[in-house]
Coordinates of C-alpha atoms and ligand atoms in Angstrom, one line a residue:
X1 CA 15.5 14.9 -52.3
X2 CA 18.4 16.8 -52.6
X3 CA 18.9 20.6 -51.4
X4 CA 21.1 23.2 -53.7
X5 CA 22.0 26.3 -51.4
X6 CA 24.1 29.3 -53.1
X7 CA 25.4 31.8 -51.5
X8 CA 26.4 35.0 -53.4
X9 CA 27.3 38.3 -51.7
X10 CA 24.1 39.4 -52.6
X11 CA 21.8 36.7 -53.0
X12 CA 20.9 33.7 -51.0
X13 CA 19.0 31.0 -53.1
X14 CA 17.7 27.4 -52.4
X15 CA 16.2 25.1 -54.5
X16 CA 14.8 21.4 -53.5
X17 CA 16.5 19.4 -56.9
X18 CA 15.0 15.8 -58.0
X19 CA 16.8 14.1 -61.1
X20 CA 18.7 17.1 -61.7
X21 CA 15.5 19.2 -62.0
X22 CA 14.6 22.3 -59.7
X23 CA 11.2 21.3 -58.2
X24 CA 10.9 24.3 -55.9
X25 CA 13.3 27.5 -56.0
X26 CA 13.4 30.5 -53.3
X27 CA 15.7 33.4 -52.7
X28 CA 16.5 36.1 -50.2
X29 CA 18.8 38.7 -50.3
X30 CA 22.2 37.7 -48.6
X31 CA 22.6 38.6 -44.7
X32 CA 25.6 40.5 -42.8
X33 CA 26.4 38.2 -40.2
X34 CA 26.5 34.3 -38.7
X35 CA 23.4 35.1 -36.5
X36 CA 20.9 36.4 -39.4
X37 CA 22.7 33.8 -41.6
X38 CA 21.1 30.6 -39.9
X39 CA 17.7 32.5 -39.6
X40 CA 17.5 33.0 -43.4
X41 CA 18.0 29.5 -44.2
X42 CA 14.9 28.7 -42.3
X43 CA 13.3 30.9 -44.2
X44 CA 14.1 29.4 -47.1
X45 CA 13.6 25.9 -45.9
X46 CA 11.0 26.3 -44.2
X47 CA 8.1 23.6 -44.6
X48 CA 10.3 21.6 -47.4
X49 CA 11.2 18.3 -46.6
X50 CA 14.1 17.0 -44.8
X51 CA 17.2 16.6 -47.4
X52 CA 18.8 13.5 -48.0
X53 CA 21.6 15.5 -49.4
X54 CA 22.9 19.3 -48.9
X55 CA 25.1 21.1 -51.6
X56 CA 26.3 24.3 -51.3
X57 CA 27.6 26.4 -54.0
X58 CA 28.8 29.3 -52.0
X59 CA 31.4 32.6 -53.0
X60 CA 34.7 32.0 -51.3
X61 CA 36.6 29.6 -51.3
X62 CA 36.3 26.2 -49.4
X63 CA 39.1 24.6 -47.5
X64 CA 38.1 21.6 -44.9
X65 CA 34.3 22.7 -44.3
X66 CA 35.1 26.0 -43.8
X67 CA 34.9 29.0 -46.1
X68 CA 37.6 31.6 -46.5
X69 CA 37.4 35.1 -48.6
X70 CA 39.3 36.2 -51.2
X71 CA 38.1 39.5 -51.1
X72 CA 37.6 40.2 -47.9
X73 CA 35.0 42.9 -48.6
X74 CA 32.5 40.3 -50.1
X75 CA 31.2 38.8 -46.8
X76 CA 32.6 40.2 -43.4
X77 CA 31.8 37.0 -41.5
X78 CA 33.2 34.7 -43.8
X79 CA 36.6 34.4 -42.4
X80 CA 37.0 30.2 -41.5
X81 CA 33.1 30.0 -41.4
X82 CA 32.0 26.7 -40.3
X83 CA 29.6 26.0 -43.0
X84 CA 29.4 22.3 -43.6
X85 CA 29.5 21.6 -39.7
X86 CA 26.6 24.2 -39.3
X87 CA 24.5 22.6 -42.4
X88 CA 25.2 18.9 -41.5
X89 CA 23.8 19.6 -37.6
X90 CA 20.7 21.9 -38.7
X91 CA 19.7 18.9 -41.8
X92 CA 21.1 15.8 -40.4
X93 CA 22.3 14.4 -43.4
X94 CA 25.6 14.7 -45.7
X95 CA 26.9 18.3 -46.5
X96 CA 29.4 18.9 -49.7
X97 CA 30.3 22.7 -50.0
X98 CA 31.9 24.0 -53.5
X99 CA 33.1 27.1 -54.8
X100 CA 30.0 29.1 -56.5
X101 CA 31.9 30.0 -59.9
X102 CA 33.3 26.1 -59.8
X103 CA 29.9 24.5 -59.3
X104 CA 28.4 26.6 -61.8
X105 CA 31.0 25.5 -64.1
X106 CA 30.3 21.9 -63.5
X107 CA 26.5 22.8 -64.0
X108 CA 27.2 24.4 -67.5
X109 CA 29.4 21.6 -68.4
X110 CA 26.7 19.1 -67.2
X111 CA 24.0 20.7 -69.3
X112 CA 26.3 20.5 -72.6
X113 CA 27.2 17.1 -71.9
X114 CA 23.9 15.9 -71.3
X115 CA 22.8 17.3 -74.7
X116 CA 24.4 14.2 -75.9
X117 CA 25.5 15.7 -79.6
X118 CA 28.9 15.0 -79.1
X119 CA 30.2 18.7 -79.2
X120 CA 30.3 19.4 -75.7
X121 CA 33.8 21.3 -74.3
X122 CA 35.8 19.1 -72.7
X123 CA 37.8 22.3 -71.6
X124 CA 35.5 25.0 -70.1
X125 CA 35.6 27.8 -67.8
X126 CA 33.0 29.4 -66.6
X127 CA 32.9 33.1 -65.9
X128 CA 30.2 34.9 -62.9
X129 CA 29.9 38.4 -63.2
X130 CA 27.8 39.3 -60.0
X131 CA 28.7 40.6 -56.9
X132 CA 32.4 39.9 -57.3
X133 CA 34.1 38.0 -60.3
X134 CA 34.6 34.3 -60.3
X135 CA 35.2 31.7 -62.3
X136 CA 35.8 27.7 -62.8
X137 CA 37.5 25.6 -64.8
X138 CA 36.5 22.0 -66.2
X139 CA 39.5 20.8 -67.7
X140 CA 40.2 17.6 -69.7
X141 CA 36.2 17.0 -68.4
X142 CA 37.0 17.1 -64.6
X143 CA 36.0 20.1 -62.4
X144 CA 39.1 21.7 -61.1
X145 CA 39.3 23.0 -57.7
X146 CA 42.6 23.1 -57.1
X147 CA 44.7 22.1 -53.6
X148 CA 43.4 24.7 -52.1
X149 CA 40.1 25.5 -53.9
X150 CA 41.4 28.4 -55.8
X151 CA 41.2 27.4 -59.2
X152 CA 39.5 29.4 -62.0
X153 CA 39.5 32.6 -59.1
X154 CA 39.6 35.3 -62.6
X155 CA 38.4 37.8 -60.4
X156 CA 42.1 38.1 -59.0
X157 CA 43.9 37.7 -62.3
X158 CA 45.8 41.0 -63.1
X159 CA 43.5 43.4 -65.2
X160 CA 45.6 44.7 -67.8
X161 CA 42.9 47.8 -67.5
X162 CA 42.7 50.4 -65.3
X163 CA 39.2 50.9 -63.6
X164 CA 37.3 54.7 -64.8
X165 CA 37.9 55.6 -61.4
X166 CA 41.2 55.0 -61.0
X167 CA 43.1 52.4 -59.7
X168 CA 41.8 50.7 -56.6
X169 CA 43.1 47.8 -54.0
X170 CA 41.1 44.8 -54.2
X171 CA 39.5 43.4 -51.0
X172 CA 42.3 40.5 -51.7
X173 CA 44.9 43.0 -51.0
X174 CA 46.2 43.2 -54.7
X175 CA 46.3 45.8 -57.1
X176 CA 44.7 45.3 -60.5
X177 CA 42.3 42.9 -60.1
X178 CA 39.8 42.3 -62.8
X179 CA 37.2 42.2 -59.8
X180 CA 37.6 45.7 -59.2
X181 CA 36.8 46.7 -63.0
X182 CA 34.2 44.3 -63.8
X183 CA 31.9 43.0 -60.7
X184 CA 28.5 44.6 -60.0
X185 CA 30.2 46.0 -57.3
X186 CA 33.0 47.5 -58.8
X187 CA 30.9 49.0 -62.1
X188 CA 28.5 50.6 -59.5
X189 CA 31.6 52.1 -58.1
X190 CA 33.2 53.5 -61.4
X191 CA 29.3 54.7 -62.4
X192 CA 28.6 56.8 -59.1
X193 CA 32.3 58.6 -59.1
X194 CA 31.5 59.2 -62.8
X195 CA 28.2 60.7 -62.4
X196 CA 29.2 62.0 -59.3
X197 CA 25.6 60.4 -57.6
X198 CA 24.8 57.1 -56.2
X199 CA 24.4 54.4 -59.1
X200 CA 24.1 50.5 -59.2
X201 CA 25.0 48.6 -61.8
X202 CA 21.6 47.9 -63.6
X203 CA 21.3 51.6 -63.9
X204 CA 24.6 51.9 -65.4
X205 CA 23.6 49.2 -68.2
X206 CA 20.4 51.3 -68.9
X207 CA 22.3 53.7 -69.6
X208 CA 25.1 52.6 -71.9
X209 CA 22.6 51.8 -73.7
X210 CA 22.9 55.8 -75.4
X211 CA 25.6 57.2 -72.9
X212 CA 29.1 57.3 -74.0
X213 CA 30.6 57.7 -70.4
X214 CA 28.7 55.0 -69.3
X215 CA 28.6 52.6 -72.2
X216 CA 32.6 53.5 -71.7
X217 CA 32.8 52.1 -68.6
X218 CA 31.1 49.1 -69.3
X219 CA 33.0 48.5 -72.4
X220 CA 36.4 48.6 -70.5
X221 CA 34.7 46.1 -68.0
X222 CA 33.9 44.2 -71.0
X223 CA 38.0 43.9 -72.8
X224 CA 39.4 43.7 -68.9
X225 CA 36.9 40.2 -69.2
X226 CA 38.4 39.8 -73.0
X227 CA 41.7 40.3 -71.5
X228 CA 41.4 37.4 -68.6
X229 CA 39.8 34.7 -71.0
X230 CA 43.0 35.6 -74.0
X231 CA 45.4 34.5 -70.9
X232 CA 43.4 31.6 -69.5
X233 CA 43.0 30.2 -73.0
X234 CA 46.9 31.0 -73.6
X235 CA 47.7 28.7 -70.5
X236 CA 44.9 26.0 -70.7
X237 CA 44.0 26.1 -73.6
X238 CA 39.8 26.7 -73.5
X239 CA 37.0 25.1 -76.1
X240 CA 34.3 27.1 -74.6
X241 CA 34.1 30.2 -72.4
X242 CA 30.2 30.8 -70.3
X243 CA 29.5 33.8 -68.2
X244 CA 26.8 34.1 -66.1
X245 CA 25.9 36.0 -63.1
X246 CA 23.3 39.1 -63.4
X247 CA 26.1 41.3 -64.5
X248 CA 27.3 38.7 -67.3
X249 CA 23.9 37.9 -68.6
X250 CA 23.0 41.5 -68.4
X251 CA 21.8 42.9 -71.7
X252 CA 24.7 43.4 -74.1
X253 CA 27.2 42.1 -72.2
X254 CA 27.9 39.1 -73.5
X255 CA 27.8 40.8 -77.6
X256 CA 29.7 43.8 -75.3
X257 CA 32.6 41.0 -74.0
X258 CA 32.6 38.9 -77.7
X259 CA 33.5 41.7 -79.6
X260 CA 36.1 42.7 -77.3
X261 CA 37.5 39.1 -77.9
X262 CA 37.1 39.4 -81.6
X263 CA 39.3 42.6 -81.0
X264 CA 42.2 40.5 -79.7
X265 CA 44.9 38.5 -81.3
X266 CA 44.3 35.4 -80.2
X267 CA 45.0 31.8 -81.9
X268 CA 42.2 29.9 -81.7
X269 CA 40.0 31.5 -79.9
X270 CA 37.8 30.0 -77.1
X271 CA 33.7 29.4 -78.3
X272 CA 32.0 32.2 -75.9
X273 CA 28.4 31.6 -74.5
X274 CA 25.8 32.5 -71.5
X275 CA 25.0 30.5 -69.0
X276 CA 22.0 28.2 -70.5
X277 CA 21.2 27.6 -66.8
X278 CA 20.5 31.4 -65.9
X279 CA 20.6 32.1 -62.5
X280 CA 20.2 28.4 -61.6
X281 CA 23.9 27.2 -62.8
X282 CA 25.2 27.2 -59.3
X283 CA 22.5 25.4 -57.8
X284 CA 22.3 22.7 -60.2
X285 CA 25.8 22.3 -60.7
X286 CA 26.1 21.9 -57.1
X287 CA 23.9 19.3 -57.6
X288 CA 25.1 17.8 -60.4
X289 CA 28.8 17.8 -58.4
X290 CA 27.2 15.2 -55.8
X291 CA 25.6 13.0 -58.7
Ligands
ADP301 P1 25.4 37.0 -56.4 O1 26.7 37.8 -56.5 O2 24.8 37.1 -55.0 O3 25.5 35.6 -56.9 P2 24.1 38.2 -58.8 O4 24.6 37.3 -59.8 O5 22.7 38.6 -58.9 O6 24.3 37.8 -57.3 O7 25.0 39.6 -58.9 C1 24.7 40.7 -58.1 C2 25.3 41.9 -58.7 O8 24.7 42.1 -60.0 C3 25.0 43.2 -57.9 O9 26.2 44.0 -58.0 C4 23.9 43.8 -58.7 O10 23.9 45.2 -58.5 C5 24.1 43.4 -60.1 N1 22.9 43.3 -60.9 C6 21.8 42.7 -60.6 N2 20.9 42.8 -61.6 C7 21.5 43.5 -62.6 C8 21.1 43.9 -63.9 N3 19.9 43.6 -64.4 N4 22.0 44.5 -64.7 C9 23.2 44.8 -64.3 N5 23.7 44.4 -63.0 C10 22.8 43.8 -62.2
BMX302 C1 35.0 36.7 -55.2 C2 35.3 35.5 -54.3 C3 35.1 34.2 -55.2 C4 33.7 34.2 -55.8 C5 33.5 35.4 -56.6 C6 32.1 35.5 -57.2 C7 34.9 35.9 -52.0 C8 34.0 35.9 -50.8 N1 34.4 35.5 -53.2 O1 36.0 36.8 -56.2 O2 35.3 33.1 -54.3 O3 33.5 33.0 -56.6 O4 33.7 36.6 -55.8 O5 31.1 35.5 -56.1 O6 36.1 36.1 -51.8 P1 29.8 36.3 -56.0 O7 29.7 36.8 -54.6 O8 29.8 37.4 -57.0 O9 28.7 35.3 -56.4
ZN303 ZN1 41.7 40.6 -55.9

């Protein structure tokens, strides 16, 4: 038995994975510091099996066990976080620790692949609109992480857009991220300074639905995504683009993000899909990374 943990900035999900297959699934909502942090993965654990495996698919960015931020805002503990040694001596058993975005992308490469009709990408990058923005590449069919696990970070790619609300340091420290336009996080910030009241971003997508302001702001969320995949595709040169996360598979968004692509000169442009693994591509890509 294999255990899948991902870690978002909001959510905290575990899943007990045989064969590739979710046998059992549970989520929390994500916690604000180490302490509550152990505590929640007994929760979630709790009266499972012993793993044989661990894989974590976790926001951040992983360099020797540990976890760093990019955005620093995401997850104030996060900073060096020694997750792999705290996993391996609470489960006694190997730990691997990815990048969420990157072992999503693995997991939606895995589940074209395994299709077995020969048309699967060999060149894919995977796009989470959630909490933040990430992203990871599978390049010439090989998950990319990079030297230093940053590869596919889109999030922190320049925005050629301006947020609604003005323009607004990242929690990297940069100026014009497309994070800033185009998270959950940053389109529940652009909503509540342009309704002038407290909105999150499901609200905001209910009502784009007949809103100009709002539909506005998700629209320039939507070509600021357009944007980042015309200049990945210009310098890897993509065959399919899949965004996931509750704010990419959030009703119109996708149709929202293709016709802002349409919009664009671009030669050749990538093949755009959702995630066909939901909610569940990190998970089971993490566990397809360890198969
Ligand atoms: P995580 O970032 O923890 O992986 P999610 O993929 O669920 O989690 O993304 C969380 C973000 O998505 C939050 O900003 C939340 O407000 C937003 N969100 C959740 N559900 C919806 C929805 N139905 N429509 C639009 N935004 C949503
Ligand atoms: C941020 C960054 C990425 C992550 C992405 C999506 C942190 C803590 N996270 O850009 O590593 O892949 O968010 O993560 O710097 P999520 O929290 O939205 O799932
Ligand atoms: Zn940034």
């Amino acid at each position: 038995m294999l255990l899948a943990i991902d870690i978002g900035g909001t959510k905290l999900a575990a899943a007990m994975v045989e064969d590739g297959t979710i046998v059992a699934r549970r989520q929390v909502p994500m916690v604000t510091g180490a302490a509550q942090f152990s505590t929640a993965i007994e929760a979630l654990v709790d009266g499972w099996p012993g793993p044989a495996q661990v894989s974590v698919a976790t926001t951040g960015y992983i360099d020797d066990g540990k976890v760093y931020p990019v955005n620093r805002n995401i997850i104030s503990f996060w900073n060096g976080f020694p997750l792999a040694q705290l996993l391996r001596q609470r489960f006694g058993c190997p730990v691997a620790l990815f990048n969420d975005a990157q072992a999503a992308a693995w997991g939606e490469y895995c589940a074209r692949r395994d299709e077995g009709d020969g048309t699967h990408p060999a060149n894919l990058l995977f796009i989470t609109l959630s909490t933040g923005v990430g992203g990871g590449l599978v390049l010439d069919h090989r998950l990319r992480a990079g030297p230093h696990g940053l590869a596919g970070h889109v999030g922190h790619a320049p925005a050629r857009l301006a947020p609604a609300d003005g323009a607004v340091v990242c929690g990297c420290g940069r100026l014009g991220c497309l994070e800033m336009l185009a998270s959950g996080t940053a389109l529940a910030r652009q909503a509540s300074v342009i309704f002038q009241e407290t909105l999150d971003s499901a609200r905001l997508f209910a009502l784009a639905a007949d809103e100009p302001r709002a539909a506005a702001i998700v629209d320039n969320a939507a070509l600021a995504v357009a944007e980042a995949i015309a200049g990945y595709h210009m310098i890897v040169d993509l065959d399919e683009v899949v965004i996931g996360g509750s704010v990419g598979l959030a009703s119109g968004m996708l149709g929202r993000i293709s016709a802002a692509l349409a919009g664009l000169p671009l030669a050749s442009p990538p093949r755009l899909s959702a995630a066909r693994l939901g909610a569940d591509a990190g998970l089971l890509g993490a566990a397809a990374a360890l198969a």
